[in-house]
C-alpha cells in the first residue's frame, strides 16, 4: 500500500548564477505526509514550482505516479499537471478574491465540468447531464466547505474571509480537484497556535480518509514534528538531512543549519561533507 | 480640466478647514494656469497660408478660475458629506439594487423596448436613434465578455465590427447572399479574426494585449483603406442589400415577388423598414444578453472570471489559460461581427470611416462606465452615450472629451464601473440566509 | 547604393525621434510597470507648444535662429513636463494598488481627453509651419541622384545624442537617478528605505514628457505639419520601439527607436508607403511573440 508517489531525482534549478535547488533527490510515499523544511530562501517553494510546472527545472527528473500512470512532470505544461492529480496551495494565498468561496471550489472542478457541459455547447441549452454534473460539483464543494467549517460563509467573497479561513479555503479548493498528491506551501503561516493545531489534525485526517500523499512546506516545527511521516531538510538548495521526525530532531547538521553556528564557515570542506552524509543517510 | 478638482485633502465629516482648502485650491489653480497658458492662451490660426497667433488671455483666466472654484466646491461638498467612502457606498448600494433586481429591470426594459414603436414617442427619428442605441448595447455586451468577464483589455474591438460589416457587404456583392445567410458567416469570420489575433498575443501580459489590439484595429482600417480591389478603398461599398422579412422586401413594388406591404395588405410606408430594423437589432441584442447571462454561469464563464482574478491560481487548478482567453476573445469578436453585419444592412453603405479608434473607444467607454460585467449598466451607459450627443451640438463637440474625463474619473472613483456589483453565479444559501457578508 | 544611404539617413532621423518618445514609455514602465498610453499625446502637446513658442518669440523679436531654437526647446520642455506631471498626478497616482486594468483604462481615457482637449482649443485643421531651419548638404552625387542631409536632420541627430548623454549621466550619477533605479527594483522596499517614491515617479513622468517635447519640436521642424492626431500613431510606434529594445531599458528604447526608424524608412523607400504603419505594427507583434523581453530587456519571471 505504500508505493512511491513522487520520485525526485537530481533536481536542480538555477536562476542566472543563483542555484536555488541543487541536485535534490527524494521520494514521497503515497498516503504519507512528507515535510520539506529549511531556513528562508532554502529553495522549498522553488521545488514546488518545479513540481507544478511553473518553472522548468534546469536538470532533473520528476516522476509522478499519477491518475493515468507514471508521468514525467518536467515535460508537462503547467496547466496539465493538475489533471494527473497534483494540487497545490500558495505561500501568499491566491484565491479568486472577488468570487465567492463556493465559486472558488466550483472553478477548481473546471475540467470535469467543462467536459460535462459539452465544452459549453450543451450547457448553454441546459442539458440535463450538465445540470447533474453541476449539482454534483456543488455537493463536493459543500462537503469541503463543511469539513473546513466554512459552510455558513459559502456565499462570501473569498477576499472578505478572515485570513485563517482563506488558508483553509485554499486547501479546500485544492482538494476539490481530487488530487493524489496535495502540496501545501506554509499552510500554518499566520495562524494562531489553536488554528495551527486544528490544521494539523485536519491534514492527518485528509491523509487517512482521502488516502492521498501530502507534501508539506512549513516553518512551524511543532506541527511538522507532530504530523510528518518523513522530513527533508534543505539548506541553500541542498538536501542536508532526511529522516523521521525523531531522526531530524536530533540531527546536529539540521540544528546547525537552523541555529547558524559561527564556526560553520571554518569547518573544513571534508568535515562538512561527512556531516552532510551523516545527516542524509536516513 | 475640472478633474484637477478631484485631488484634495481627505476631509473628515463636519470639519472644513477653509485655510487649507484655499491653499490647495490655489495650488491647483496655479498648475491649471501653467497648463492653460500655452494651449488655451494662444490659438494657432492660419492667415494666408501663414500661421499666426490669436491671443486669448480671458480663456486662461476663466479656466484657472473654474479650477479654483471647482476645487473649493468639491472639497466643501466632501467635507459636508463626510468621507468619500460614503458616496462610494451609496453608489455601491445603487449598483447592488440594480443587480439584485436585474431580472425585473431587464423585463421592464425589454417590454418598453418592444412597445416603443407603437407608443406616441415612436416616430421615425426616435426609432432610428433607438436602433443606434441597441447596436451599441449589443457591442457593449459583446465587449463585456472580453473586458468585463475575462479581464482582457481589447482596444481594437471595432476591427471585428468591421470584419462583420465587410463580410456581409462582400458576400452579398460576390455571391448574392442575403442578410440571414451572411449573418452566421460574418460572425464566424469575426471570431476567426479574433482567434488569429488572439492566438499569438493572448499569452502576453495584459497591457501588451491592449496595445496590440489597438494596433490591430488600426491595421484593419489601413487595409480597408488601401486594398482597393476588394474593399473599394475610402469610397466604401454601397448598394448593400437591405434585409427582408422572410423573403418579403420593404419596397413599394418589387420585380421579384411580393413586398411586405402587399403581403400584409397594408399601405406602404418607408417606416416599416425602420421598425423592422429596430426589431431585428432588438432581437439580436436580446440573444446576446441571453447568451452572456447564460455563459457566465457555465464553467467557461467562471473560468473567465477566475482568470481575471488570478491566472497563476487557474493554472494550478488545471485551467488552460490560453484556450480560455481565446474563447472569450473569439466569442466577443463574434458578437462584434453580428453587430457589424447588422450595421451594414441598416446603412446600405459602409466605408472605413465608420471603423476608427473613436468607435472602439466609445464601446470601451460604455463598458467601463456601465460597469464591467454588468449587463444593465452597459445598456444604460449605451443609452446615455448615444442619446447625449443627440440632445445638442455642444454635447457632440465635447463628447469624446467627456468620455476621456469620465473614464479617468470612474477609474479613480469606482474602478469597476458605476453599476458594477457582482452577483454570484451560484449560491449555496438563499439570499439572506447563511452568514451575512461584510460590505 | 546611394539610395540606400539616403534611406539610412532618413531612417536614423526618424529613429532618433521615436527613440526619444520611447524612453518615456520605457522609464515609466520600468518604475511602475504600466504603459502610459497618454504619452503619445504628450508628444503631440510638445509639438503644439513648440510652434506656439516659435511664433511668440517671432512676435517678441527674437529672430536669431539658434537663440530662438534654444528658448523654444526650453519652453516646450518645461510646459510639456507640466502636462506630464499633471497626468500622473490626476490619472495614475490615485490608482496605485487598484485593480489590474484600472491604470490602463485611465491612461486610455487620459489619452482621449488630451487629444480632444487640444482639438477643442486649437482646432482640428492641420497646422503648416514654415520651414525654420533650411538648407542642407549634398554628401554624394551620382547619375543625377544626390544623397542629401538637411540641417534639420543634423540638428535632430546631434540634439538627440547630447540629450542622451545628459540623461544617462543623470540616471547614473544623481540622487534622483539612484532613487529611480531603486524604485525600479522594488517600489515598496525603496519607500521603506526612505526614497520619496511619489516624487521619484512624478519626476520620471516629468523627464519622459520633456524628452517627448523635444521629439515634438523635432517633428515640427522636420515635417512642418502638426495636428491634434499625430500622437496616436507616434505613440504606437514609439511603444513598439520600446518593446523592441526591451521595455524598461533606456538604451534599449533608443536602440529600438533607431531600428524601427530604419525599418520604416527602408520599407517606404523600397516597398510602398501605404503599408508602412502595418510594417511597424507587424514588428511589434513578431517581437512580442518571439522575443518578449526585447533586445536589451531583462527576462521577467513572475514569482509564484
Ligand atoms: N523566479 C525567480 N527568479 C530568481 N530567483 C528566484 C526565483 N524564485 C526564487 N528565487 C530565488 O531562489 C531562492 C529560493 O527561493 P524559495 O522561494 O524557493 O525559498 P523558500 O525556501 O521557499 O523560502 P521561504 O521560506 O522564505 O519561503 C531564493 O534565493 C530566491 O530569491
Ligand atoms: Mg517559500
GROMACS .gro file of N, CA, C and O in nm, chain A residues 18 68 85 87 99 111 114 117 119-120 125 140 158 173 177 192 202 231-232 246 262 268-269 273 277 279:
model
  104
   18UNK      N    1   2.236   3.207  -0.950
   18UNK     CA    2   2.189   3.155  -0.823
   18UNK      C    3   2.138   3.012  -0.838
   18UNK      O    4   2.055   2.985  -0.924
   68UNK      N    5  -0.313   0.863  -1.432
   68UNK     CA    6  -0.304   0.783  -1.555
   68UNK      C    7  -0.171   0.711  -1.562
   68UNK      O    8  -0.112   0.699  -1.669
   85UNK      N    9  -0.321   1.471  -1.104
   85UNK     CA   10  -0.352   1.452  -0.964
   85UNK      C   11  -0.258   1.524  -0.868
   85UNK      O   12  -0.232   1.476  -0.759
   87UNK      N   13  -0.226   1.884  -0.667
   87UNK     CA   14  -0.289   2.013  -0.637
   87UNK      C   15  -0.198   2.086  -0.540
   87UNK      O   16  -0.123   2.024  -0.466
   99UNK      N   17  -1.463   3.634  -0.618
   99UNK     CA   18  -1.564   3.531  -0.639
   99UNK      C   19  -1.594   3.470  -0.502
   99UNK      O   20  -1.513   3.477  -0.411
  111UNK      N   21  -1.219   2.136  -1.529
  111UNK     CA   22  -1.201   2.046  -1.644
  111UNK      C   23  -1.312   1.942  -1.652
  111UNK      O   24  -1.365   1.914  -1.759
  114UNK      N   25  -1.628   2.117  -1.757
  114UNK     CA   26  -1.618   2.160  -1.896
  114UNK      C   27  -1.660   2.046  -1.987
  114UNK      O   28  -1.738   2.063  -2.081
  117UNK      N   29  -2.026   1.987  -1.971
  117UNK     CA   30  -2.111   2.085  -2.039
  117UNK      C   31  -2.091   2.077  -2.190
  117UNK      O   32  -2.130   2.166  -2.263
  119UNK      N   33  -1.827   2.106  -2.360
  119UNK     CA   34  -1.748   2.224  -2.395
  119UNK      C   35  -1.839   2.342  -2.423
  119UNK      O   36  -1.833   2.404  -2.529
  120UNK      N   37  -1.928   2.369  -2.328
  120UNK     CA   38  -2.016   2.485  -2.326
  120UNK      C   39  -2.141   2.468  -2.413
  120UNK      O   40  -2.248   2.517  -2.379
  125UNK      N   41  -2.767   2.514  -2.351
  125UNK     CA   42  -2.908   2.483  -2.366
  125UNK      C   43  -2.962   2.401  -2.250
  125UNK      O   44  -3.064   2.336  -2.261
  140UNK      N   45  -1.985   1.843  -0.386
  140UNK     CA   46  -1.847   1.823  -0.341
  140UNK      C   47  -1.797   1.950  -0.272
  140UNK      O   48  -1.732   1.942  -0.167
  158UNK      N   49  -1.444   3.543  -0.145
  158UNK     CA   50  -1.328   3.480  -0.082
  158UNK      C   51  -1.238   3.585  -0.018
  158UNK      O   52  -1.181   3.563   0.088
  173UNK      N   53  -1.004   2.420  -0.186
  173UNK     CA   54  -1.006   2.434  -0.331
  173UNK      C   55  -0.913   2.331  -0.395
  173UNK      O   56  -0.947   2.267  -0.495
  177UNK      N   57  -1.002   1.940  -0.654
  177UNK     CA   58  -0.952   1.886  -0.781
  177UNK      C   59  -0.930   1.734  -0.767
  177UNK      O   60  -0.884   1.672  -0.860
  192UNK      N   61  -0.290   3.125   1.441
  192UNK     CA   62  -0.253   3.123   1.582
  192UNK      C   63  -0.237   2.978   1.629
  192UNK      O   64  -0.273   2.885   1.555
  202UNK      N   65  -0.644   1.830   1.080
  202UNK     CA   66  -0.713   1.821   0.951
  202UNK      C   67  -0.625   1.750   0.849
  202UNK      O   68  -0.672   1.664   0.772
  231UNK      N   69   1.076   1.369   0.682
  231UNK     CA   70   1.113   1.510   0.672
  231UNK      C   71   1.238   1.522   0.586
  231UNK      O   72   1.331   1.441   0.597
  232UNK      N   73   1.237   1.621   0.500
  232UNK     CA   74   1.353   1.650   0.417
  232UNK      C   75   1.398   1.791   0.452
  232UNK      O   76   1.316   1.883   0.456
  246UNK      N   77   1.198   1.199   1.461
  246UNK     CA   78   1.294   1.172   1.569
  246UNK      C   79   1.436   1.191   1.520
  246UNK      O   80   1.520   1.252   1.586
  262UNK      N   81   2.853   3.008   1.419
  262UNK     CA   82   2.955   3.092   1.357
  262UNK      C   83   3.068   3.007   1.302
  262UNK      O   84   3.126   3.036   1.198
  268UNK      N   85   3.628   2.251   0.782
  268UNK     CA   86   3.690   2.210   0.657
  268UNK      C   87   3.586   2.143   0.568
  268UNK      O   88   3.491   2.082   0.618
  269UNK      N   89   3.606   2.157   0.439
  269UNK     CA   90   3.511   2.105   0.342
  269UNK      C   91   3.478   1.958   0.368
  269UNK      O   92   3.362   1.916   0.364
  273UNK      N   93   3.119   1.775   0.444
  273UNK     CA   94   3.060   1.671   0.360
  273UNK      C   95   3.026   1.548   0.443
  273UNK      O   96   2.919   1.487   0.426
  277UNK      N   97   2.669   1.378   0.484
  277UNK     CA   98   2.643   1.238   0.454
  277UNK      C   99   2.576   1.171   0.573
  277UNK      O  100   2.482   1.094   0.558
  279UNK      N  101   2.392   1.309   0.792
  279UNK     CA  102   2.254   1.352   0.805
  279UNK      C  103   2.165   1.289   0.699
  279UNK      O  104   2.051   1.255   0.726
   0.00000   0.00000   0.00000
